[in-house]
Coordinates of C-alpha atoms in Angstrom, one line a residue:
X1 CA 15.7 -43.8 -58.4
X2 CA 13.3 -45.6 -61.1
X3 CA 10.4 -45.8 -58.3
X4 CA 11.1 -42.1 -58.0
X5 CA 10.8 -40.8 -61.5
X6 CA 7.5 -43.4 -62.3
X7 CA 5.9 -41.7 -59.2
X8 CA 6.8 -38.2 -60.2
X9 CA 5.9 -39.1 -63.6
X10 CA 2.1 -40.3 -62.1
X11 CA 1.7 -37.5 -60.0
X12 CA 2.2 -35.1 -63.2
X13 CA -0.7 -37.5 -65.5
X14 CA -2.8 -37.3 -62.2
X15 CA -2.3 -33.2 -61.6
X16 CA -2.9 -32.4 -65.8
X17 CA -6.2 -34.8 -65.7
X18 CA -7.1 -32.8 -62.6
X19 CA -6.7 -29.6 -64.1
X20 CA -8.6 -30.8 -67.4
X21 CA -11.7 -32.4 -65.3
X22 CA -12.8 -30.1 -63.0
X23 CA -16.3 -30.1 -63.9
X24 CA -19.0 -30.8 -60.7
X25 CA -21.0 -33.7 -60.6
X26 CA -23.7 -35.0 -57.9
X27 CA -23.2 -38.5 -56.6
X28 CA -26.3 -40.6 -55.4
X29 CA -25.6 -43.2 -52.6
X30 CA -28.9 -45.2 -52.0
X31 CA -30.5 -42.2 -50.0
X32 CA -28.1 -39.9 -50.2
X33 CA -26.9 -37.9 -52.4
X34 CA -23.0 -35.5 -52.3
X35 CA -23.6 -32.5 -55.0
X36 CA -20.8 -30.2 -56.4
X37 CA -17.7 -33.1 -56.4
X38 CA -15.1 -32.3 -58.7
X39 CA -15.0 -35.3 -62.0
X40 CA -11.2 -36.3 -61.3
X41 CA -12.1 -36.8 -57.2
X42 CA -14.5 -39.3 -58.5
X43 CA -11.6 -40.8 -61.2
X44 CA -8.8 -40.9 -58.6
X45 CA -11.0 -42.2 -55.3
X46 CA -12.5 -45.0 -57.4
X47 CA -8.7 -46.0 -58.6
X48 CA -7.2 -45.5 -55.0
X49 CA -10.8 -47.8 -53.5
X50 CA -9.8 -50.6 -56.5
X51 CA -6.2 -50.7 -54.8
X52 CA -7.1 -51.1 -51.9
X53 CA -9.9 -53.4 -52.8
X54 CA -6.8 -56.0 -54.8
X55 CA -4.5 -55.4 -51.4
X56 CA -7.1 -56.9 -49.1
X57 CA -7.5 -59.4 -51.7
X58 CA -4.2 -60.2 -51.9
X59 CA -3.4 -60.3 -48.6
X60 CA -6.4 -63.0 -48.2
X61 CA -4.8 -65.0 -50.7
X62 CA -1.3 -64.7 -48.8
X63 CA -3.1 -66.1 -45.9
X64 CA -4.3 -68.7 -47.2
X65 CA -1.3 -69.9 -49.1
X66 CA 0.5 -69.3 -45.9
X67 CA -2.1 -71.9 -44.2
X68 CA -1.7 -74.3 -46.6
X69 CA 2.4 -74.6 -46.3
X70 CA 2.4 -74.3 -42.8
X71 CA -0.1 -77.2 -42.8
X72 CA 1.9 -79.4 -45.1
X73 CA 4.8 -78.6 -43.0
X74 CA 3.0 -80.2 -40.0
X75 CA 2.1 -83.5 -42.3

């Protein structure tokens, strides 16, 4: 029920800083450049890219730890 409410409660900060930022801006990529995207696309794709940025991370480190018991458990 707690996971629940803290998700409802993120999707309604997410939804009002939506409605608040809905200014245009142009992104520039190297050579090319996206005009016209909304501010809180840029806000809430940069946060969902970080995630998934610390879950590959984490999952590396997982790995590795795994490794290194299951190698001590051969010793």
């Amino acid at each position: 029920m707690a996971t629940l409410i803290v998700t409802v409660l993120v999707g309604l900060v997410i939804a009002f800083f939506a409605t608040q930022n809905t200014g245009a801006i142009t992104l520039h990529f190297f050579n090319y450049t996206i005009p016209g995207v909304p501010t809180y696309m840029v806000v809430v794709g940069a946060l969902l890219f970080g995630l998934l940025i610390s879950w590959i991370i984490s999952l590396i480190n997982d790995i590795a730890a795994g490794l290194t018991i299951r190698g001590q458990d051969n010793k």
